[in-house]
PDB file of C-alpha atoms in Angstrom:
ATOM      1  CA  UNK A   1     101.481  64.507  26.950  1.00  0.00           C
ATOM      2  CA  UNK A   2     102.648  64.482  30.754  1.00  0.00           C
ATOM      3  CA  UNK A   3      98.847  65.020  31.640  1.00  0.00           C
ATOM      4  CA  UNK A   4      97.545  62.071  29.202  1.00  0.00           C
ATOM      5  CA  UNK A   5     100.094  59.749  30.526  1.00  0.00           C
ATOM      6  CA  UNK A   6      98.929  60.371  34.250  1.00  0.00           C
ATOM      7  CA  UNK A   7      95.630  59.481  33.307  1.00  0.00           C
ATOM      8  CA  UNK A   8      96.375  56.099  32.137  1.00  0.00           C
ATOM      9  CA  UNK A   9      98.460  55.704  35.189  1.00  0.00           C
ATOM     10  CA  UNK A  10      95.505  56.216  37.212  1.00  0.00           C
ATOM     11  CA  UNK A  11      92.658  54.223  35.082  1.00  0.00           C
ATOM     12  CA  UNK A  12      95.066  51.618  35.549  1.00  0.00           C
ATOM     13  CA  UNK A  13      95.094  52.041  39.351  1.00  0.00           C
ATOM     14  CA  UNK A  14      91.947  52.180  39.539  1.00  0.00           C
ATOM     15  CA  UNK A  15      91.197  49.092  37.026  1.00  0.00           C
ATOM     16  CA  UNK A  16      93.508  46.802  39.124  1.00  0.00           C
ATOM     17  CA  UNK A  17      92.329  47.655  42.589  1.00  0.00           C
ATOM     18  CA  UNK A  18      88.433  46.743  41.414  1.00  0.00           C
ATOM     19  CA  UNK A  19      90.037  43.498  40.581  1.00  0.00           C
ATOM     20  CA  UNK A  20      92.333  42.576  43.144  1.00  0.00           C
ATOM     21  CA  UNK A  21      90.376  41.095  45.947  1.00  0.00           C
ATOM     22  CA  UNK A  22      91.173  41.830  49.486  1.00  0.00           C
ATOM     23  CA  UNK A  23      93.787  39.699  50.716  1.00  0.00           C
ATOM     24  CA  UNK A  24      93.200  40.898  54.218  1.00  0.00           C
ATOM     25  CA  UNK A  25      89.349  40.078  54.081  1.00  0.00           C
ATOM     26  CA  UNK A  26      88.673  36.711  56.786  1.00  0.00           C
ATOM     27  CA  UNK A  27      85.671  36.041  55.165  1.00  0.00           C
ATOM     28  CA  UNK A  28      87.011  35.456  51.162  1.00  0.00           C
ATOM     29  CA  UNK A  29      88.024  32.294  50.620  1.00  0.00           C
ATOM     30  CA  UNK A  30      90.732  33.156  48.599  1.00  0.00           C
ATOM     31  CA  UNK A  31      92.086  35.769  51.177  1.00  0.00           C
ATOM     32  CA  UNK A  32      95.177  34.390  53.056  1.00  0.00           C
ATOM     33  CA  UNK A  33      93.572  35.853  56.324  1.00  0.00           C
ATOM     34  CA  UNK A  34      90.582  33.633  55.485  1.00  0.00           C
ATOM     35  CA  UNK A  35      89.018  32.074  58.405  1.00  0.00           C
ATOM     36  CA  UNK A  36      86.149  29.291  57.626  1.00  0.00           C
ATOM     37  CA  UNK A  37      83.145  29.551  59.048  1.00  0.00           C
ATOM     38  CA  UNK A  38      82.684  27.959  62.140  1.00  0.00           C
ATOM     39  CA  UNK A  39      79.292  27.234  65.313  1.00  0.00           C
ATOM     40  CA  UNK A  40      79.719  26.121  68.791  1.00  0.00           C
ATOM     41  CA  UNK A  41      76.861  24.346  70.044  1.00  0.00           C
ATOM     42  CA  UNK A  42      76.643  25.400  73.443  1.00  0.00           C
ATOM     43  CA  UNK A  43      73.511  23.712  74.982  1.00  0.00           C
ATOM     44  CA  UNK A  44      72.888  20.640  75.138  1.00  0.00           C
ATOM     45  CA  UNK A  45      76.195  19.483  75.866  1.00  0.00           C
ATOM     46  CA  UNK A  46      77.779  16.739  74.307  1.00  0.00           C
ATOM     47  CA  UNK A  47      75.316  13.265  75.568  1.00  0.00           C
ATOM     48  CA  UNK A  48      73.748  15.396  77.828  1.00  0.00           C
ATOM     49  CA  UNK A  49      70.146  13.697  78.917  1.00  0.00           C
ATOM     50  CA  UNK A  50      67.419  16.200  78.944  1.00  0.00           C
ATOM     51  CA  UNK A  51      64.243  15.139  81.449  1.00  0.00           C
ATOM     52  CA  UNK A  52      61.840  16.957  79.255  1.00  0.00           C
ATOM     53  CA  UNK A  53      60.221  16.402  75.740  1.00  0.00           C
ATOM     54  CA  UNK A  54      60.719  19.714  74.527  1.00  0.00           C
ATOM     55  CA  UNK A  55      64.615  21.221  74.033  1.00  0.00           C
ATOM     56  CA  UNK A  56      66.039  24.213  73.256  1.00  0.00           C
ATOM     57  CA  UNK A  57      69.363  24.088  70.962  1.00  0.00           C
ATOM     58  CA  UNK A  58      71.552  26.879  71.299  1.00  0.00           C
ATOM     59  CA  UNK A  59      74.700  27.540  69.425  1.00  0.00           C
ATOM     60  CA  UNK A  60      77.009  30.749  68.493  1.00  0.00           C
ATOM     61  CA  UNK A  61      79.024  31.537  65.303  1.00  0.00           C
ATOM     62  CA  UNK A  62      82.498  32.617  64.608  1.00  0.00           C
ATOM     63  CA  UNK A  63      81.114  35.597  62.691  1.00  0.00           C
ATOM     64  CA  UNK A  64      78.038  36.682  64.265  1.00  0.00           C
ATOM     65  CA  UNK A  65      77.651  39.472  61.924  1.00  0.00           C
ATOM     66  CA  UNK A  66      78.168  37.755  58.396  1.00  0.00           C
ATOM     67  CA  UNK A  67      77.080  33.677  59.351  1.00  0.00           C
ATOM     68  CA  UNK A  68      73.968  32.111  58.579  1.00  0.00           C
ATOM     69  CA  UNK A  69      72.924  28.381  59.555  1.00  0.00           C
ATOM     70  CA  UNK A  70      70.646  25.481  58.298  1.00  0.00           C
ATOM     71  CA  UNK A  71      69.964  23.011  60.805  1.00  0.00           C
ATOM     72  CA  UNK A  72      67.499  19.633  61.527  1.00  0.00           C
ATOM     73  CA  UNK A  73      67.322  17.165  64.269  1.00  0.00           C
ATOM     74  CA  UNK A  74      67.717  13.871  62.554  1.00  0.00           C
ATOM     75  CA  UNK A  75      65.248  11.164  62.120  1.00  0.00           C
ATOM     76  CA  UNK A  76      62.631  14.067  63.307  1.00  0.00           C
ATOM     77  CA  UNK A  77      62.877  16.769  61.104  1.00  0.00           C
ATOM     78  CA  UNK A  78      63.787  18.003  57.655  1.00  0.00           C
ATOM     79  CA  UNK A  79      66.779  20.958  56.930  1.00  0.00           C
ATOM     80  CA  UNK A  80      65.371  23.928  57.719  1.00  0.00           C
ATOM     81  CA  UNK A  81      65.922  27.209  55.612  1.00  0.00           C
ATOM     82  CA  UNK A  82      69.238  29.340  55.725  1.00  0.00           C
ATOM     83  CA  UNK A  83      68.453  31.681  59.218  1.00  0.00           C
ATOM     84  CA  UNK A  84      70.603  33.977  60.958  1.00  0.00           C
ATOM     85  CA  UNK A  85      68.740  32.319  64.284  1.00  0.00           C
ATOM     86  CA  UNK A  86      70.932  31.457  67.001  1.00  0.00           C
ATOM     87  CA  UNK A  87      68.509  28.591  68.691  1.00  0.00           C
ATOM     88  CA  UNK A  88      66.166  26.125  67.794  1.00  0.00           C
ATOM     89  CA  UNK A  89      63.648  24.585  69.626  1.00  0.00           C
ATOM     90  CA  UNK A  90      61.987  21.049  69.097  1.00  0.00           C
ATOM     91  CA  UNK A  91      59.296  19.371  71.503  1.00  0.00           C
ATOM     92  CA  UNK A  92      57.077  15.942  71.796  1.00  0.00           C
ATOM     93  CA  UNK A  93      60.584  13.970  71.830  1.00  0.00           C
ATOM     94  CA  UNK A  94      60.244  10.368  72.683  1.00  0.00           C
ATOM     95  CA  UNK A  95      63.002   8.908  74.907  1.00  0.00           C
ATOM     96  CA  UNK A  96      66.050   8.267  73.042  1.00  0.00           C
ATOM     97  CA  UNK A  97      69.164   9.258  71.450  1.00  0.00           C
ATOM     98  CA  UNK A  98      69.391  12.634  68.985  1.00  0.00           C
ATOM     99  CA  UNK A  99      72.156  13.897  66.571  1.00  0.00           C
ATOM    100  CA  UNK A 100      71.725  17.669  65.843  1.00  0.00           C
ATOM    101  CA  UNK A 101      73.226  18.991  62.653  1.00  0.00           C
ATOM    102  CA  UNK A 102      73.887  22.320  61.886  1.00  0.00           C
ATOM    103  CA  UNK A 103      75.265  23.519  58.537  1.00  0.00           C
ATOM    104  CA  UNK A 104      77.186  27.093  58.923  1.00  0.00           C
ATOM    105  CA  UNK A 105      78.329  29.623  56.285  1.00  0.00           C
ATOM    106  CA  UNK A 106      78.842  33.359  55.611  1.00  0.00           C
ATOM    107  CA  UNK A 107      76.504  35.049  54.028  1.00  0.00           C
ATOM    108  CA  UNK A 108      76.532  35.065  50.159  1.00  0.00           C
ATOM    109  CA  UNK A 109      79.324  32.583  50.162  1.00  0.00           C
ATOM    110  CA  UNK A 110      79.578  28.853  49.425  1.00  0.00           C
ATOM    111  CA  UNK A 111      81.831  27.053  51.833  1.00  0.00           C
ATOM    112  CA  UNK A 112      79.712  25.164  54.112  1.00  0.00           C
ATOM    113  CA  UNK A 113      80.458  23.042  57.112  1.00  0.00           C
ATOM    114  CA  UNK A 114      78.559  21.130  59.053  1.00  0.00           C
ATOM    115  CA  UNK A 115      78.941  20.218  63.066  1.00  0.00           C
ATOM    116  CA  UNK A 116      76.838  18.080  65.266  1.00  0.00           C
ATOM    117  CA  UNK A 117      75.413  16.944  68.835  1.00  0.00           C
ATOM    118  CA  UNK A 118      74.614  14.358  70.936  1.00  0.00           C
ATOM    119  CA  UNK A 119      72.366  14.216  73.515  1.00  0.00           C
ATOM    120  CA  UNK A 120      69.711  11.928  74.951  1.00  0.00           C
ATOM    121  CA  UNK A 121      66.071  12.060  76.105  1.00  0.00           C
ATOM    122  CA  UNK A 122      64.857  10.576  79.469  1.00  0.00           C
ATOM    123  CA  UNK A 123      61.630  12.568  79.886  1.00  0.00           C
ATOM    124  CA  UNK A 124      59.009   9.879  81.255  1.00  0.00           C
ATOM    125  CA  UNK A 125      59.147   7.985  84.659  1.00  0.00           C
ATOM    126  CA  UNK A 126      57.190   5.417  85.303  1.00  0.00           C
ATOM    127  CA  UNK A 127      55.154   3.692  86.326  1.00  0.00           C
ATOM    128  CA  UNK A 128      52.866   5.088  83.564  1.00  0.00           C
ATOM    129  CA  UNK A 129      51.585   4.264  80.003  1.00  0.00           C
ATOM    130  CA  UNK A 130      53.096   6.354  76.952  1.00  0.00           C
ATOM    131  CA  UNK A 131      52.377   6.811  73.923  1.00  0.00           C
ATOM    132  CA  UNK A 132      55.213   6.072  70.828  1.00  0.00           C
ATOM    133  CA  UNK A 133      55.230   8.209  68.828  1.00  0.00           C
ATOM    134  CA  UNK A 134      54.924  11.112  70.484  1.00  0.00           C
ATOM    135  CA  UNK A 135      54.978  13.723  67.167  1.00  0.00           C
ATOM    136  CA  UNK A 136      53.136  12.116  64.242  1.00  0.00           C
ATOM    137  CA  UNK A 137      53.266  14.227  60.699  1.00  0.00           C
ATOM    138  CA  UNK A 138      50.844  12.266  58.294  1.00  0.00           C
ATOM    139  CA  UNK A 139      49.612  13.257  55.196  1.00  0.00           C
ATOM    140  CA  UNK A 140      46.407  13.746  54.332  1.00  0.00           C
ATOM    141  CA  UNK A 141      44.638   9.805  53.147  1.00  0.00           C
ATOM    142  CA  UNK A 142      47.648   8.128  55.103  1.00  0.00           C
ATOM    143  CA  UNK A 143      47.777   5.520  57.511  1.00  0.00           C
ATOM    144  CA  UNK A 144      50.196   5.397  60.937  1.00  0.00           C
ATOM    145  CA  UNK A 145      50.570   3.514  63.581  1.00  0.00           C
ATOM    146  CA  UNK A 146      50.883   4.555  67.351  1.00  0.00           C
ATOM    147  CA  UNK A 147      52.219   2.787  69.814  1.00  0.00           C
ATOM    148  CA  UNK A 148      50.631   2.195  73.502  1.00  0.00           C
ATOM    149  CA  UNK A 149      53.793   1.396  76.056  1.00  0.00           C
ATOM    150  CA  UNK A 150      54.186   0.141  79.957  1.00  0.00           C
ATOM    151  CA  UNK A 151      56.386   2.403  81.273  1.00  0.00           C
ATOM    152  CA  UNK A 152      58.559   1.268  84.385  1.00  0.00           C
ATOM    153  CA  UNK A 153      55.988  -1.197  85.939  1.00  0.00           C
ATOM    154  CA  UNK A 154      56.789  -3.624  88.788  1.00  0.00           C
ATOM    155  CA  UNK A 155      54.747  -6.409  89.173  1.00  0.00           C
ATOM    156  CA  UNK A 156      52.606  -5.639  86.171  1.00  0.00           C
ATOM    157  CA  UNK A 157      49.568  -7.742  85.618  1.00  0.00           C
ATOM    158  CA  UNK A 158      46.809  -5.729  83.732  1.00  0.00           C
ATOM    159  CA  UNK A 159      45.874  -2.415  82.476  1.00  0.00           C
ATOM    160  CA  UNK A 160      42.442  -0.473  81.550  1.00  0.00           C
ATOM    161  CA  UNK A 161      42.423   2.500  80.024  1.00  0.00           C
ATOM    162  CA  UNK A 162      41.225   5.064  77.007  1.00  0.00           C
ATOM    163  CA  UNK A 163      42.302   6.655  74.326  1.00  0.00           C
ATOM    164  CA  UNK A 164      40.640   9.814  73.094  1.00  0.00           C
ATOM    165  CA  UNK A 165      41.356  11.044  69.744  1.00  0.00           C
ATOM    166  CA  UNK A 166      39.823  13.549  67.547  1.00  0.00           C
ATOM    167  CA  UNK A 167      37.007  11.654  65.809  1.00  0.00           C
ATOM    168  CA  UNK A 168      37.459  14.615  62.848  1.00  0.00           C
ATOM    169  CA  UNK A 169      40.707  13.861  62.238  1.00  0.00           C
ATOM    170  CA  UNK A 170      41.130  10.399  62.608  1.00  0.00           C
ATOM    171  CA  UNK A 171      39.576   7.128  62.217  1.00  0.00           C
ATOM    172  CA  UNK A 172      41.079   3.807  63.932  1.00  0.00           C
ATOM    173  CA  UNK A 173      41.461   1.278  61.399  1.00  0.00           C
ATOM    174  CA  UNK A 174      42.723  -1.691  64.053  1.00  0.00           C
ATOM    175  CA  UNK A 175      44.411  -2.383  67.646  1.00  0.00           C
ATOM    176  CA  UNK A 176      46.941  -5.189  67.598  1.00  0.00           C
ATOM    177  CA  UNK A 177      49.049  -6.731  70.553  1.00  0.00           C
ATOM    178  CA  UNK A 178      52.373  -4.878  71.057  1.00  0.00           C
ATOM    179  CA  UNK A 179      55.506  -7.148  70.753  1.00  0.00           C
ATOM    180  CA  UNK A 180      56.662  -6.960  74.931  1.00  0.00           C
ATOM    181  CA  UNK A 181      54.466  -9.151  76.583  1.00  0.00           C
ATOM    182  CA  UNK A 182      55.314 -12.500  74.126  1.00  0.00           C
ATOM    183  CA  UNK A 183      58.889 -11.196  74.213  1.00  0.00           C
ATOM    184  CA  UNK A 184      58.695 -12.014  77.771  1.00  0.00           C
ATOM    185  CA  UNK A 185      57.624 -15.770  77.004  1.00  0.00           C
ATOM    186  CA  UNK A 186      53.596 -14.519  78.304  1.00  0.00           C
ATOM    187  CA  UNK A 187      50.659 -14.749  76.541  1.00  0.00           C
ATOM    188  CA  UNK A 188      48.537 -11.941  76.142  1.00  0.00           C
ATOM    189  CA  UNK A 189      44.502 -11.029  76.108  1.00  0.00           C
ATOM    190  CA  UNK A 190      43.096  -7.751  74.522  1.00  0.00           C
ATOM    191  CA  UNK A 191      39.384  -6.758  75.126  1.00  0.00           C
ATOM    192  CA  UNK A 192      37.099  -5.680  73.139  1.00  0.00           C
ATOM    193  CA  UNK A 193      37.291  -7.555  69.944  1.00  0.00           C
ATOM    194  CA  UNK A 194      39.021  -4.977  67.634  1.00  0.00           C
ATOM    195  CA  UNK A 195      38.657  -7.315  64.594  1.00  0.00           C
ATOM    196  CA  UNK A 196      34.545  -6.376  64.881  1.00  0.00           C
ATOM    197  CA  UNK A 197      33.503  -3.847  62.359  1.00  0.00           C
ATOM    198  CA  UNK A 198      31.189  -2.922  64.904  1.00  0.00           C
ATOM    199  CA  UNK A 199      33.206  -2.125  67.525  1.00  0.00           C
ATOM    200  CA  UNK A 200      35.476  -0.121  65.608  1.00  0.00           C
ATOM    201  CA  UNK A 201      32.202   1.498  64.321  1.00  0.00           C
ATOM    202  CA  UNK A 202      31.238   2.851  67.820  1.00  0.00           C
ATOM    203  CA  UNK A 203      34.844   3.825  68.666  1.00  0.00           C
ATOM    204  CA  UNK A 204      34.792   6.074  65.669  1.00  0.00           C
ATOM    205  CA  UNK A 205      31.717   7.353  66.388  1.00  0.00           C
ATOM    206  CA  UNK A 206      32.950   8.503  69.662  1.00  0.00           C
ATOM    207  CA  UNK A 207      36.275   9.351  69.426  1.00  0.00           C
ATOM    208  CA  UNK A 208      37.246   7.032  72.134  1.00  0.00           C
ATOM    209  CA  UNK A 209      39.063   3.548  72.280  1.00  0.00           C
ATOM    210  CA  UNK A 210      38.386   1.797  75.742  1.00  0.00           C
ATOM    211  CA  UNK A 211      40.847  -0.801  75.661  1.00  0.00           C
ATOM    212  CA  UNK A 212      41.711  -3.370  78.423  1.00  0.00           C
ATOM    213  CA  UNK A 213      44.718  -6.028  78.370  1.00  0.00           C
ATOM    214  CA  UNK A 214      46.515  -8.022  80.700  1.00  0.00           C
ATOM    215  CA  UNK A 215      49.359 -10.834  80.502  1.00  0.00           C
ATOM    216  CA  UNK A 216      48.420 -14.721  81.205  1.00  0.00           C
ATOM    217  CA  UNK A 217      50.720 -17.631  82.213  1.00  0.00           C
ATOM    218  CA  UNK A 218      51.858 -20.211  79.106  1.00  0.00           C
ATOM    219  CA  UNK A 219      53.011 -23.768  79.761  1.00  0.00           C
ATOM    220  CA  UNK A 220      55.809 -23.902  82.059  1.00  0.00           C
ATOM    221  CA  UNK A 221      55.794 -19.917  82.374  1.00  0.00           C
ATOM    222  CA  UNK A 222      57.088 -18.533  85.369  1.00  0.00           C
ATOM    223  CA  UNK A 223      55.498 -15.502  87.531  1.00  0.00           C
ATOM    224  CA  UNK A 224      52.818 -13.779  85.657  1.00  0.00           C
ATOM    225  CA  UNK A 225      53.909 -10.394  85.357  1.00  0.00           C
ATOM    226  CA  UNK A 226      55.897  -8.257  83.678  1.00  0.00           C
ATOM    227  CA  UNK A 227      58.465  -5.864  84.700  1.00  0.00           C
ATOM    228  CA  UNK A 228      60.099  -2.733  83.002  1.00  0.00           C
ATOM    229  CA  UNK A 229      59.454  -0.948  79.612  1.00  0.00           C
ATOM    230  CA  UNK A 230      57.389  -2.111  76.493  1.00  0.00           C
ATOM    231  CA  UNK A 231      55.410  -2.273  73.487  1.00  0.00           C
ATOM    232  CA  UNK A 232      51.523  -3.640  74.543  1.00  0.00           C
ATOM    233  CA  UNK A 233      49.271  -2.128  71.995  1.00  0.00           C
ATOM    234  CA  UNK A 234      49.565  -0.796  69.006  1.00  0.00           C
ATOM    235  CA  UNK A 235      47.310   1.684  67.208  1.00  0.00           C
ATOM    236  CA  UNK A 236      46.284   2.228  63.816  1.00  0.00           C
ATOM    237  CA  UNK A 237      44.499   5.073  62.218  1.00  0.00           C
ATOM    238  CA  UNK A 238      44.071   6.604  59.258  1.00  0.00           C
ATOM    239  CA  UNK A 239      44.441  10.695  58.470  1.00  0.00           C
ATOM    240  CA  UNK A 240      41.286  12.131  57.379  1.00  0.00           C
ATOM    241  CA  UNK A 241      40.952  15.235  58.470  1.00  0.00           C
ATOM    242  CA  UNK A 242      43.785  18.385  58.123  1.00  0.00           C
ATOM    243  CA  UNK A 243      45.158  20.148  61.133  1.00  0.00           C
ATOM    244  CA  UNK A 244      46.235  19.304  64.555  1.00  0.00           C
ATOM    245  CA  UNK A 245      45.317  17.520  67.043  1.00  0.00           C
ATOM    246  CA  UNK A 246      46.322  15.109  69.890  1.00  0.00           C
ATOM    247  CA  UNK A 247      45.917  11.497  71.341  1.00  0.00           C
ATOM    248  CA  UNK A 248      44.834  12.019  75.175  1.00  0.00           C
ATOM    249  CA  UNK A 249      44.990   8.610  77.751  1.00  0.00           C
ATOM    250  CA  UNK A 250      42.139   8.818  80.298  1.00  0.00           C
ATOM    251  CA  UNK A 251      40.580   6.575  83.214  1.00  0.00           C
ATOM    252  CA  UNK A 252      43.883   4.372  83.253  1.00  0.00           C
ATOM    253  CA  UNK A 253      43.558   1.860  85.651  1.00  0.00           C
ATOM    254  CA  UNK A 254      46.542  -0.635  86.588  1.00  0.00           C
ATOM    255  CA  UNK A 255      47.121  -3.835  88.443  1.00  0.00           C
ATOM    256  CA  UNK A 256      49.574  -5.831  89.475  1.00  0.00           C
ATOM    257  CA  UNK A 257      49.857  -9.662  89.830  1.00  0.00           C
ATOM    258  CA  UNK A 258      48.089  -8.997  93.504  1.00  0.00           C
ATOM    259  CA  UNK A 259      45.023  -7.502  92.132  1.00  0.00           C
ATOM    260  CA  UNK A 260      46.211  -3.795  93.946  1.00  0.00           C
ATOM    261  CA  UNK A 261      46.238  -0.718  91.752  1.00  0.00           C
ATOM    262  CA  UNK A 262      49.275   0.420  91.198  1.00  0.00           C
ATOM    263  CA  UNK A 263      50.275   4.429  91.364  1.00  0.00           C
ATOM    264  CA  UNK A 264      50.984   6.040  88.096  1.00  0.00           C
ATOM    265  CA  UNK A 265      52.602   9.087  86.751  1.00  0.00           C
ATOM    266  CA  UNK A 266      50.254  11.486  84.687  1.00  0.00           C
ATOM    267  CA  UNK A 267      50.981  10.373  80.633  1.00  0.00           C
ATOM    268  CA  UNK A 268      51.917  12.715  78.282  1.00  0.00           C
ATOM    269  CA  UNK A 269      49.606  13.762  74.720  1.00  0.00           C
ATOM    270  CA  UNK A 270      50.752  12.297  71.193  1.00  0.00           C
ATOM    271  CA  UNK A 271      50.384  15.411  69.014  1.00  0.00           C
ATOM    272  CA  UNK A 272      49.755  14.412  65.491  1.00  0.00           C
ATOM    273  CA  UNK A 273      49.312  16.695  62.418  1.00  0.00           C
ATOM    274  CA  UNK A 274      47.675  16.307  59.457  1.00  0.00           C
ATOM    275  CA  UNK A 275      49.233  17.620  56.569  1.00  0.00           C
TER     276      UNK A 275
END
C-alpha cells in the first residue's frame, strides 16, 4: 500500500513539473524574470549623413543566442525574412532622408517589437549630372520614369550629354523637360525632337539618347542661368527585357552663361532591374 501510494506521489511530481513553466526562464513571456526582446542599432547613428550610396546597417540583440530580426529600409525595400543576421547592407541610395526598421523577437516566440533609425544620404557633389532614381525595380511590360538632375552648378547655362542604356532591356518611350528650370521663372529648349517617332527609333536602335538642353531668358527674366540642384530631363522607358542592367552618362559637356566649360564630378550608374 505504502509502495502504491509513493508512486502516485511521484506521477504527480512528475505530471506538475511538465506543466509548470519555468518562472525563472527570461525568454517566456509568462516568466516573471521575462525580459522582452530588444536590438541596438549601432551604425548609422541616429541622423548620421553617410557620403556614399551604399550603407551598411549594423545592430546587436539582447539575446544573441535565441533573437531573430526582420528588417526593410522604408520607401526602398520590402520586410525581409526572419534572419539571425546581425547587418544589412543596401546600395544605389539617392540623397535623402531614410528610416530603418527592424522587427526583433526570440526564436519560436511571438512578442515582437520593432525599433528604428534615422540617417541621411549626401553622396553626390557637384557640379555634376545625376540620375533620380538611382535603383529602379520594374516589372516585366512596365513603364518608369528616370530622372536627369543638375547637380550643384554655378552659373549654369547648358548641358550636352548621353545616356546609354541597355537597348535589350529597355526601350525609351519619351524625354520631357524636368520641372527646375521653369521653377526658376526660365524657359527651357531640349534638342533633338523627342516627340519624332524617328528619333526615338534610332535611339532604340542604339541604345543611346544624345540629349542637349539649355535655359533661355523670358520677358523681364533676370540673369540666364541657373544655380543649385534640379530636375531638367526626365526619362521614360519601358521594361522589356528581364535582368539587370544600368543607365551610364557619357560625353557630358557643360557651360555656363560665359560659354566656358565648366568642371564636373564623374556621375554615378542608375541600376535598374527587371523583374
Amino acid at each position: 500500500m505504502r509502495l502504491k501510494f509513493y508512486l502516485v506521489l511521484i506521477l504527480t511530481f512528475f505530471f506538475f513539473s511538465s506543466c509548470t513553466r519555468e518562472f525563472n526562464n527570461p525568454l517566456d513571456p509568462e516568466s516573471l524574470a521575462y525580459t522582452p526582446p530588444s536590438v541596438e542599432i549601432v551604425k548609422p547613428f541616429e541622423n548620421e549623413t553617410i557620403s556614399s550610396t551604399a550603407v551598411t546597417i549594423m545592430w546587436v540583440g539582447n539575446k544573441p543566442e535565441a533573437n531573430e530580426y526582420r528588417f526593410r529600409l522604408v520607401d526602398y525595400s520590402d520586410w525581409s525574412e526572419w534572419t539571425t543576421a546581425t547587418s544589412a547592407s543596401f546600395d544605389y541610395l539617392d540623397d535623402a532622408e531614410y528610416t530603418f526598421e527592424i522587427e526583433v523577437r526570440y526564436k519560436g516566440h511571438t512578442d515582437v517589437r520593432k525599433f528604428s533609425r534615422k540617417f541621411k544620404v549626401d553622396a553626390i557633389n557637384g557640379p555634376t549630372l545625376k540620375f533620380y532614381k538611382l535603383k529602379n525595380i520594374v516589372n516585366l511590360g512596365g513603364e518608369f520614369y528616370v530622372s536627369v538632375w543638375v547637380e550643384e552648378v554655378i552659373n549654369f547655362k547648358s548641358v550636352q550629354f548621353e545616356v546609354k542604356f541597355d537597348k535589350d532591356k529597355l526601350s525609351l518611350l519619351s524625354v520631357q523637360k524636368g520641372n527646375y528650370v521653369v521653377s526658376r521663372g526660365l524657359d527651357q529648349i531640349v534638342v533633338p525632337d523627342f516627340s519624332l517617332q524617328k528619333v526615338l527609333d534610332e535611339v532604340n536602335n542604339s541604345g543611346k539618347i544624345g540629349i542637349s538642353t539649355g535655359v533661355l531668358a523670358t520677358s523681364g527674366a533676370g540673369p540666364v542661368s541657373l544655380n543649385g540642384s534640379g530636375e531638367i530631363i526626365k526619362l521614360k522607358f519601358r521594361a522589356k527585357g528581364g535582368g539587370d542592367s544600368y543607365l551610364k552618362f557619357e560625353n557630358i559637356t557643360m557651360l555656363n552663361s560665359n560659354g566656358d566649360v565648366i568642371l564636373i564630378n564623374p556621375p554615378d550608374m542608375a541600376y535598374v532591374k527587371v523583374m
